[in-house]
XYZ file of C-alpha atoms in Angstrom:
555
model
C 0.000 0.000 0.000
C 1.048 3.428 -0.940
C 1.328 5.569 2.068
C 1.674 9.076 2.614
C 2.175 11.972 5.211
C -0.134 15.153 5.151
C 1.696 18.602 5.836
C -2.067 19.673 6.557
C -3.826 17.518 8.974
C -7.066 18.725 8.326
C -6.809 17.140 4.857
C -6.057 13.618 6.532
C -9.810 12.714 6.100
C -10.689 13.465 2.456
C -14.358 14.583 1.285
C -15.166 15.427 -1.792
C -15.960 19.228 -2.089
C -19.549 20.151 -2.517
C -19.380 23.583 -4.848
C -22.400 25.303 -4.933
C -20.839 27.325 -8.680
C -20.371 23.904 -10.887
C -22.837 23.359 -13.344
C -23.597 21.004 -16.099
C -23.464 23.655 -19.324
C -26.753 22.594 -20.603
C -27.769 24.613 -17.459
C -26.173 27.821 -18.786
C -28.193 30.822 -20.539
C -27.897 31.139 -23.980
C -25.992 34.051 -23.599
C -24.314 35.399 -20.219
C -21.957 38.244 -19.227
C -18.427 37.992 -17.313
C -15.558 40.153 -16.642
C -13.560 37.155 -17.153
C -13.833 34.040 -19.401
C -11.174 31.311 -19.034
C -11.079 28.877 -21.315
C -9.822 25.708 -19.678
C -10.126 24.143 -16.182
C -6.740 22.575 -15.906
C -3.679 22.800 -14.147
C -3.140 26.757 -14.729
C -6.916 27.632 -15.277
C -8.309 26.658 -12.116
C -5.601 29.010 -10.306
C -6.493 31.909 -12.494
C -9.998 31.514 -12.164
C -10.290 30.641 -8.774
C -8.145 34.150 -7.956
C -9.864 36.235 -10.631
C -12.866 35.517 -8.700
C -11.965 37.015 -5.497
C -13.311 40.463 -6.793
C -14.240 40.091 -10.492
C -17.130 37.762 -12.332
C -15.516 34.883 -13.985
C -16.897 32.193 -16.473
C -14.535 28.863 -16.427
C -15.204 26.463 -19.463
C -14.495 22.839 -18.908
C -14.682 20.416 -21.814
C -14.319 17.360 -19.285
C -16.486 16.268 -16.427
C -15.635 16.098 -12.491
C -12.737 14.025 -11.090
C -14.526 13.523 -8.128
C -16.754 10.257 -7.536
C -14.541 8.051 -10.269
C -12.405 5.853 -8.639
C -10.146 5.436 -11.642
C -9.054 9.274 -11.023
C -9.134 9.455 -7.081
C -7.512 5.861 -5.996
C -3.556 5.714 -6.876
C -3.938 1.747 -7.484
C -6.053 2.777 -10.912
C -3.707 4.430 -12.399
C -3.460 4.444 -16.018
C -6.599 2.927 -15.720
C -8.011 6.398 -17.234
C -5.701 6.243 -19.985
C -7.400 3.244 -21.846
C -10.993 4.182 -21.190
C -11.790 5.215 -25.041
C -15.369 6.082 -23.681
C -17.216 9.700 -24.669
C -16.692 10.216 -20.951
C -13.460 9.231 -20.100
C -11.173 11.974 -18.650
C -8.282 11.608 -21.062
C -8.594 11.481 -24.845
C -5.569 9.613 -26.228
C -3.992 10.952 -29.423
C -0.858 9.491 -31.758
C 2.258 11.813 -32.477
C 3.454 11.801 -35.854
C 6.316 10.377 -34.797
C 4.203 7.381 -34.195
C 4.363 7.478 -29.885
C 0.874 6.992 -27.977
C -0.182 10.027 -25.444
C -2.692 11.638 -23.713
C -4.026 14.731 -23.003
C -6.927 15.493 -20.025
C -10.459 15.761 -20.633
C -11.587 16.142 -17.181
C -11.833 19.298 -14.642
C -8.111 19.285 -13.075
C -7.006 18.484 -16.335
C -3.545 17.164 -15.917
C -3.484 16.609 -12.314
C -6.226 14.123 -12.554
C -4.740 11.442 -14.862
C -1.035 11.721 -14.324
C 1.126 9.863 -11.971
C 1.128 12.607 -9.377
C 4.785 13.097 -8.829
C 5.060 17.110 -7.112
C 8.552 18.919 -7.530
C 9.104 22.878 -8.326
C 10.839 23.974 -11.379
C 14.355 24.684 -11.620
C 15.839 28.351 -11.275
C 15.773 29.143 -14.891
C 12.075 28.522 -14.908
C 11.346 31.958 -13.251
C 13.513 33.628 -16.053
C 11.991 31.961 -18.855
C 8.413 32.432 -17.887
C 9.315 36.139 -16.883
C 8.024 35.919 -13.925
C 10.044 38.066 -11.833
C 8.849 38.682 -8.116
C 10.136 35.805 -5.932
C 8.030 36.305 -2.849
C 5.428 36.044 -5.415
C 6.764 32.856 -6.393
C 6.933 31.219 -3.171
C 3.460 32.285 -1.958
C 2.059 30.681 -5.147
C 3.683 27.621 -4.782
C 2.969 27.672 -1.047
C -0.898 28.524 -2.323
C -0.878 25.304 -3.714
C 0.998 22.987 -1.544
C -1.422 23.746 1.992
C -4.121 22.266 -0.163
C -3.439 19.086 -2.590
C 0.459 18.493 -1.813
C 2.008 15.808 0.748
C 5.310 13.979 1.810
C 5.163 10.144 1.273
C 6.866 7.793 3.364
C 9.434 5.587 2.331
C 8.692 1.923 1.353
C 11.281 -0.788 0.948
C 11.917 -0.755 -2.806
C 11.515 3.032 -3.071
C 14.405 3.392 0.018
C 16.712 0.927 -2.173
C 16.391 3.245 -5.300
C 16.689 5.806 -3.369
C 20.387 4.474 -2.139
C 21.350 3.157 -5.583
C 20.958 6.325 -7.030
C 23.253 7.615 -4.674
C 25.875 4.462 -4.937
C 25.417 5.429 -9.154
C 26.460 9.322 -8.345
C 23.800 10.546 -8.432
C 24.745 13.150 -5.591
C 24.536 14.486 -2.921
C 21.713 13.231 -0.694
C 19.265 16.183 -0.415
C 16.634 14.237 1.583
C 13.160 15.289 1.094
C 12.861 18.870 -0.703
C 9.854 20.186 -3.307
C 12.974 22.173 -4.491
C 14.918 21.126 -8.061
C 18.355 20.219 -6.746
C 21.353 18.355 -7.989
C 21.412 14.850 -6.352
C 18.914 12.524 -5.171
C 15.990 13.604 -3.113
C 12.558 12.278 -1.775
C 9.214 14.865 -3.830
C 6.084 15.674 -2.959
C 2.964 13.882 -4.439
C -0.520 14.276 -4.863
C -1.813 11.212 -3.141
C -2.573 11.659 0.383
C -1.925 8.912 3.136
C -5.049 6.698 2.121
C -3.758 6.575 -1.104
C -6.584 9.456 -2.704
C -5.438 12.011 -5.348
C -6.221 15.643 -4.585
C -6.348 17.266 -8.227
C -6.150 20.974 -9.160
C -10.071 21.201 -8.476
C -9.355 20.836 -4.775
C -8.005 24.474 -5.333
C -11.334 25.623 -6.028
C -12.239 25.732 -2.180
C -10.087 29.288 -2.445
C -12.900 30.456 -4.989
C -15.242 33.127 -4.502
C -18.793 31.152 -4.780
C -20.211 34.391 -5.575
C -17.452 35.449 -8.344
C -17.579 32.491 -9.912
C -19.362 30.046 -12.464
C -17.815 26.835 -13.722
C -19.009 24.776 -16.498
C -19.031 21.311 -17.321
C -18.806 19.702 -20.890
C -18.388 22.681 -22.531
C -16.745 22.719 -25.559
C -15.149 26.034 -26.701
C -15.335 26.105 -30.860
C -14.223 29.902 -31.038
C -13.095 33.024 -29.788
C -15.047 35.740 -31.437
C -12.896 38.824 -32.020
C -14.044 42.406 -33.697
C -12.190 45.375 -34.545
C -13.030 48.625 -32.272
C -16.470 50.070 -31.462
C -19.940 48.690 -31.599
C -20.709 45.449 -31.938
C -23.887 43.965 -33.834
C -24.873 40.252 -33.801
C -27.586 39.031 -35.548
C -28.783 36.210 -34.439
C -31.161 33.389 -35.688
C -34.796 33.249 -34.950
C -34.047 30.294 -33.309
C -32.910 32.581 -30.536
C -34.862 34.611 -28.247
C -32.580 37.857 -29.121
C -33.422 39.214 -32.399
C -30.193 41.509 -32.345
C -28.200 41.995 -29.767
C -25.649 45.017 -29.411
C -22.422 44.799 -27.247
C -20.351 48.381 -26.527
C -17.001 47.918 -26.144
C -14.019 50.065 -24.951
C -12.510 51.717 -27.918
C -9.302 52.730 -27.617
C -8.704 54.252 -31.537
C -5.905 50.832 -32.086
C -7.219 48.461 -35.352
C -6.042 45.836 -33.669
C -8.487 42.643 -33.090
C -10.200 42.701 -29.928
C -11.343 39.330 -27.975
C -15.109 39.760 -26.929
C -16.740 36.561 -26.191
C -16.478 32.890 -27.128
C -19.541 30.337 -28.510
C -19.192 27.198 -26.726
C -21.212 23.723 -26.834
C -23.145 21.766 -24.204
C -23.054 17.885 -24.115
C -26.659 18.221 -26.093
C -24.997 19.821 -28.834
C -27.144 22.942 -28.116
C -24.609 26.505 -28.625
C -24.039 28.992 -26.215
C -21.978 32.442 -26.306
C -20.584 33.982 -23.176
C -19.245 38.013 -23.742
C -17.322 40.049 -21.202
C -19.216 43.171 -20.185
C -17.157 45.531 -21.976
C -14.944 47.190 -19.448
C -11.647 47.682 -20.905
C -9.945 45.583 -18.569
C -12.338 42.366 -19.531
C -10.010 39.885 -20.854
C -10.560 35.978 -22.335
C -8.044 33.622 -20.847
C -6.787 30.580 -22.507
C -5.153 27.771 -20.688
C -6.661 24.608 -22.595
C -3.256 22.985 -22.799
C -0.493 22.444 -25.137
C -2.605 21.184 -27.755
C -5.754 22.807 -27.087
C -4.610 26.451 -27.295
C -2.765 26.904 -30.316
C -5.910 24.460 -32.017
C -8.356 27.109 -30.718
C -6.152 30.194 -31.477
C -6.355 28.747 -34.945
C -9.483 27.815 -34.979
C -10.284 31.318 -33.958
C -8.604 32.693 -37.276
C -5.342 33.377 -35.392
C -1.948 31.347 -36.636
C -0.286 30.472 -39.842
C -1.822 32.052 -42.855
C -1.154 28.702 -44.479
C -3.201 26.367 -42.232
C -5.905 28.806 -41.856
C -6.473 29.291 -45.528
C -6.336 25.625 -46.197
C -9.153 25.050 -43.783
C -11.386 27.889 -45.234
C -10.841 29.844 -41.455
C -11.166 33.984 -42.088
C -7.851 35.363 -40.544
C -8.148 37.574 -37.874
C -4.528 37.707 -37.342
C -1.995 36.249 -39.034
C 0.707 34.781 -36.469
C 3.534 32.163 -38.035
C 4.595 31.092 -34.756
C 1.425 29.686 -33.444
C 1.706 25.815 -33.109
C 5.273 25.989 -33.471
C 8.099 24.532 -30.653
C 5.980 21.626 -30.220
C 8.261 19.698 -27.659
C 8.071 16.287 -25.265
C 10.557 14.897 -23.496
C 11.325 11.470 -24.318
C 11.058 8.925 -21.876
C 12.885 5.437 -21.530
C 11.750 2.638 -18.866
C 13.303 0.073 -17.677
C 11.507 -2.770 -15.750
C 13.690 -4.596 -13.418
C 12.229 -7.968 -11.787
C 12.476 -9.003 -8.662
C 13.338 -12.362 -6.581
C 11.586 -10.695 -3.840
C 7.600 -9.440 -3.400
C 8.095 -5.495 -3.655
C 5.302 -3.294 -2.281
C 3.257 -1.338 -4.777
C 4.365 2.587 -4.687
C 4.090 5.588 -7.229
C 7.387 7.916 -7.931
C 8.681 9.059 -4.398
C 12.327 9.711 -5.344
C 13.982 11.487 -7.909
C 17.447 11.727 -9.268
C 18.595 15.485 -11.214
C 21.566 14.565 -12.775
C 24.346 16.859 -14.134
C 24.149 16.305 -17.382
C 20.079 16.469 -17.940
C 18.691 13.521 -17.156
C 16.114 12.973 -14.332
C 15.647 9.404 -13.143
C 12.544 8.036 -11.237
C 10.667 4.801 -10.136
C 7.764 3.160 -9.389
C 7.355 -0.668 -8.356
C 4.585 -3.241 -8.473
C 2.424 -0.841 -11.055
C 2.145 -1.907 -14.647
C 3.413 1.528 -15.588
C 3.357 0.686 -19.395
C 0.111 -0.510 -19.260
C 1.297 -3.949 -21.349
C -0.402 -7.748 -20.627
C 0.897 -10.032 -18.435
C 2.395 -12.131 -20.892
C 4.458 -9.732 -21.900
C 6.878 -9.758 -19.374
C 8.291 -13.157 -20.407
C 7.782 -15.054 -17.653
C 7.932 -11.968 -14.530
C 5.287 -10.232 -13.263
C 5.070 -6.197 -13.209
C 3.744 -7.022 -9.646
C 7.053 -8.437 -8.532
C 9.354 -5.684 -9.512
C 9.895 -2.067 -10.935
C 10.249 0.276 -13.296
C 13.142 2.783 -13.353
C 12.500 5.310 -16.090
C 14.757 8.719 -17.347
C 13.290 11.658 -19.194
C 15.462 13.800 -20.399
C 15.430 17.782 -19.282
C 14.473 20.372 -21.987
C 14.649 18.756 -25.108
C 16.427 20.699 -27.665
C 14.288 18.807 -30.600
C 11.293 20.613 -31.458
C 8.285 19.722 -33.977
C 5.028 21.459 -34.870
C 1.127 21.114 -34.374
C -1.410 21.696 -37.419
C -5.131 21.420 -37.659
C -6.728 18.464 -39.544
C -10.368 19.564 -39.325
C -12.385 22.205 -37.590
C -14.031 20.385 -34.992
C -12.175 21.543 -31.340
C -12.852 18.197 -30.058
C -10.720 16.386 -32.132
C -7.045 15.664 -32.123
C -5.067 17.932 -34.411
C -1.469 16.715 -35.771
C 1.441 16.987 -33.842
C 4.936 16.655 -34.091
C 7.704 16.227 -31.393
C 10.753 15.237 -33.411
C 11.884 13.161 -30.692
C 15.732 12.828 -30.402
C 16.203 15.062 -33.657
C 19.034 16.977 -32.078
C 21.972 14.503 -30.919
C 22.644 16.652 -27.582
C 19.137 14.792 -26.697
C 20.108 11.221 -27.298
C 22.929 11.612 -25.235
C 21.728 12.417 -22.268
C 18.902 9.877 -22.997
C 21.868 7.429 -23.395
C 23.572 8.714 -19.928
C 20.450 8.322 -18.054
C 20.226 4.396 -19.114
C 23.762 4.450 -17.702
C 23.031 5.442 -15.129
C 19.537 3.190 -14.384
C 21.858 -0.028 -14.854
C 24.613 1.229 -12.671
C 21.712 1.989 -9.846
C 20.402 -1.874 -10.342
C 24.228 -3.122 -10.093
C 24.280 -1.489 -6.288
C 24.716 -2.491 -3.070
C 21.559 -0.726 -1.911
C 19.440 -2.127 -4.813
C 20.937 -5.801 -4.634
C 17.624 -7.449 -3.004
C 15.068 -6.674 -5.368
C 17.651 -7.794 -8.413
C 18.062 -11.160 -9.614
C 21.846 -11.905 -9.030
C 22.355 -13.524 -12.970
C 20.831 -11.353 -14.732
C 23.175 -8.725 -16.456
C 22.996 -5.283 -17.820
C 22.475 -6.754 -21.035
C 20.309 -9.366 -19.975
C 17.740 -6.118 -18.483
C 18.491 -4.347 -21.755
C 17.397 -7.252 -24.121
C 14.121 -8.240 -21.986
C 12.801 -4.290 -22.043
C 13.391 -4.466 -25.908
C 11.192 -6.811 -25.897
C 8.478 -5.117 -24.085
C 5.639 -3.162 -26.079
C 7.241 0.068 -28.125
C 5.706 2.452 -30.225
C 8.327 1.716 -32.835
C 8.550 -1.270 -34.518
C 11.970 -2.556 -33.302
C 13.942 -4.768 -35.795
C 16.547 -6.735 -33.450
C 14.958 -8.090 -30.184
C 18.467 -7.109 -28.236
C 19.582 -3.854 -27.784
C 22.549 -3.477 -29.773
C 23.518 -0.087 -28.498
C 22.561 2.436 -25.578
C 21.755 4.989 -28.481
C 19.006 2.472 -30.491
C 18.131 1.515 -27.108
C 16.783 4.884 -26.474
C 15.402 5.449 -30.144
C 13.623 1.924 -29.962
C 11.825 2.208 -26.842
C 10.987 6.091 -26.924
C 7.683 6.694 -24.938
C 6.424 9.723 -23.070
C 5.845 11.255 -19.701
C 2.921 13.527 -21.188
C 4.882 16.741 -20.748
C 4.466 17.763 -23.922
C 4.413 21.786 -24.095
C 4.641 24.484 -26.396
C 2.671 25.822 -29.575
C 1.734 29.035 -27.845
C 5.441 30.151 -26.816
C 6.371 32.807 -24.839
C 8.527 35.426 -26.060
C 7.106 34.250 -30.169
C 2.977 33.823 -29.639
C 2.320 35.696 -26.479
C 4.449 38.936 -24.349
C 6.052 38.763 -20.774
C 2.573 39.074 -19.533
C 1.010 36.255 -21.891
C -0.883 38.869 -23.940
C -1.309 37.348 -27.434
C 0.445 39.564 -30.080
C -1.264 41.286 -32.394
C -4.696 41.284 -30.366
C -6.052 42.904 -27.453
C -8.396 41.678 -24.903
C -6.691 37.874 -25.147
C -4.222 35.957 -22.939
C -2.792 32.265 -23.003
C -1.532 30.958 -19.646
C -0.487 27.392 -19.696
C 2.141 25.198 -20.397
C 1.916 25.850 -24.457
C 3.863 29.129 -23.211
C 6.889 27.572 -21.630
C 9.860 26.684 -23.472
C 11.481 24.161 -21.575
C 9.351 21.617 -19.354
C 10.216 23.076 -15.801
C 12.081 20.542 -13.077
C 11.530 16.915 -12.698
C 7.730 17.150 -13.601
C 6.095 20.344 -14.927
C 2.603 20.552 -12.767
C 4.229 22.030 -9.358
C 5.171 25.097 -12.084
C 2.046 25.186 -13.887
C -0.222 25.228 -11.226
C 1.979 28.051 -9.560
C 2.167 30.150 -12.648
C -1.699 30.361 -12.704
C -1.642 31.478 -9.285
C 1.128 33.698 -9.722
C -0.384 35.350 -12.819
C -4.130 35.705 -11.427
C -2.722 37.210 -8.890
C -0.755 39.728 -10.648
C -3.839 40.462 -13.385
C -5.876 41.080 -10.178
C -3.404 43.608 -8.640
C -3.305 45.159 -12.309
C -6.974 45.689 -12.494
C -7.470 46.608 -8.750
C -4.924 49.712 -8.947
C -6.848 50.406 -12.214
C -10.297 50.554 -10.998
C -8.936 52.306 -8.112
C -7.250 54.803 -9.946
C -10.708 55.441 -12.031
């Protein structure tokens, strides 16, 4: 059994929240007013809504259902579990890379934080820089924010203790014992699952929310952002509708430059609905649906490469080259080691930051790539572990395009995984590593004492891949990695920061319009990017608050 400590012991008996603000969107008016629309409720959108709402109206669209109730999201011995339900209502909707590698991306409220394996570390030092985010108390309160709520220490099982030690044994050093912090050496993270073993998601965050501020919707699908270009605003609108016209005044400032006013979104009935901000000039629309969700919508929307907008008949608002570009995931490689011994089951608890960009971690007894008993060859994923590396950055970058114009589906992406040599090494150091770990002292019990390096090598080749493999036995570190190249869903880019959006995630080229989420960053922060998502939508709902606060104080 998975066992954990709680920094907060009121959270050592877990309910599931009652909010009185969720609805189903088939509830919602066919047309509604906000100061604030967020388009997402996800790792960074729940922050920023739930702290918009302190002292501003705020719409949050959610495509997915609630993580609470499903026992295949909540319980930490179901994991994966989520990730081959194909059903209309499962919370993660698998896609295929062009590179030919299975993922997933979340379809539930939490987004991220509900489907993935929970592991809870801060980004690195450079993160701050390359987000721009530049006051550090700031920081540290955010994080802090979201660490008294859905953030705990685990406690140390057998196998997890022997990693722990190999790592060290491999160099893998110094021993930092347990930190959230992204240090050289080996240390003991924070996780998600509390001490019975029960995932706390980003919608546990939503107990900060103002009830009164704010109004979250379920299954509802955002198909575009509806921009116009200064002054008065005229819909007409079906008879269908019970508005015959329906005029909207909005701020005009004397720019041409598109201006975000509203969005038309879909209920689970397929009925439409349109949500528009009230028209103050500080209303903004917020997007954080994701990596691949924002850049599709922006597009969608009429905003991105004149090329893929014209070939799918879309009227360009704004033409912007760089949306959907620096596509990136870091590649992942697993090894499963068996064990003479029974191990007890456990999700990532340690974590090794090497020096040259590789980040090693672990979990035992858990069928972590989801393949059929048989084939292990003879072992049992329930009697040993998997030690897995991803690799930091990656340098190798690909691109995401639309195939069709329905927001629910998949578009095309590309990662280029292991394009750029620098990227295979350290791919090829972290294996290194892994099988120097397994030769320790520290890790000798749960190891048979036969089996070789190559003898772990050739029996994870022949494991399920993506890529069809030629030669069952690895023939060298490097086709070791390319062979057996899987992911960590922490995929990221397409909306970058610096290219698509400014250093306050403003979209270029439009007004009214941010995107805050991990299609922004340029690097996937730390160990595991959630402790550094979920802080930057904290940190920048905060900031667009004080913004608008000093503003409406000042008029």
């Amino acid at each position: 059994m998975f066992l954990v400590i709680s920094f907060n012991l009121s959270l050592c008996y877990y309910t599931a929240p009652s909010y009185t603000f969720i609805h189903e969107a088939t509830k919602a008016p066919k047309i509604s007013f906000y100061d604030y629309i967020v388009i997402g409720g996800g790792t960074a959108g729940i922050p920023i809504a739930t702290t918009l709402s302190e002292s501003y109206s705020v719409l949050l669209l959610e495509r997915g259902g609630s993580p609470y109730g499903n026992p295949n999201i909540t319980e930490i011995g179901n994991f994966g579990s989520t990730f081959r339900d194909s059903s209309p209502n499962s919370p993660s909707q698998r896609f295929v890379s062009e590179d030919g590698v299975v993922n997933v991306r979340g379809k539930v409220l939490g987004g991220g934080t509900a489907i993935n394996a929970g592991i809870y570390s801060r980004g690195e030092g450079k993160f701050k820089n390359e987000a721009r985010l530049m006051d550090d108390d700031l920081i540290g309160k955010s994080y802090g924010w979201v660490e008294k709520v859905m953030v705990f220490k685990p406690v140390m099982g057998r196998w997890q203790s022997a990693m722990r030690g190999a790592l060290i044994e491999a160099g893998v050093t110094p021993d930092n014992g347990f930190s959230y912090d992204h240090i050289i050496g080996t240390k003991v993270t924070g996780t998600i699952f509390d001490q019975n073993g029960t995932r706390h998601t980003a919608a546990d965050l939503l107990r900060y929310a103002n009830p009164k501020g704010l109004s979250l919707l379920l299954h509802a699908t955002v198909h575009k952002i509806l921009f116009k270009t200064n002054g008065k605003y005229l819909e007409h609108h079906g008879q269908q509708n019970h508005y015959s016209w329906l005029v909207i005044y909005v701020s005009t400032t004397g720019k041409s430059k598109p201006t975000a006013y509203g969005v038309v979104f879909q209920d689970s009935l397929g009925n439409k609905h349109r949500a528009y901000l009230k028209g103050d000039q500080k209303d903004e629309i917020i997007l954080s649906a994701g990596s691949l969700g924002s850049p599709q919508l922006l597009m969608l929307s009429g905003i991105g490469p004149k090329d893929q907008l014209d070939a799918h008949k879309i009227k360009v608002v704004h033409q912007h080259p760089f949306v959907g570009q620096g596509m990136a995931d870091n590649p992942l490689s697993t090894i499963f080691v068996p064990s003479p011994i029974p191990v007890e089951p456990s999700g990532v608890q340690v974590v090794g930051i090497t020096r040259f960009g590789s980040y090693i971690e672990g979990a035992s007894s858990v069928n972590f790539i989801f393949a059929s008993p048989s084939d292990y060859q003879g072992f049992s994923y329930e009697v040993g572990g998997f030690i897995f590396e991803k690799i930091n950055g990656p340098i190798s970058h690909g691109e995401l395009k639309l195939q069709n114009l329905d927001p629910s589906a998949n578009p095309s992406v590309t990662f280029n995984y292991y394009k750029e040599p620098k990227d295979l090494q350290k791919c090829v150091g972290g294996v290194k590593t892994i099988l120097t770990a397994v030769e320790s002292k520290a890790f000798s019990k749960f190891k048979y004492r036969n089996m070789t390096a190559q003898d772990i090598l050739d029996l994870n080749a022949k494991l399920p891949t993506n890529l069809p493999i030629d030669a069952k036995t690895s023939s060298s570190f490097e086709q070791f990695c390319k062979d057996t190249v899987k992911t960590l869903w922490h995929y990221h880019g397409g909306c970058q920061i610096g290219k698509v959006v400014d250093h306050e995630y403003k979209v270029f080229g439009v007004d009214g319009l941010r995107v805050i989420d991990g299609s922004t960053i340029l690097n996937s922060p730390g160990t595991n990017p959630q402790a550094s998502i979920l802080m930057l939508g904290r940190y920048m709902g905060v900031t667009i608050l004080r913004q608008r606060l000093a503003s409406d104080k000042s008029r």
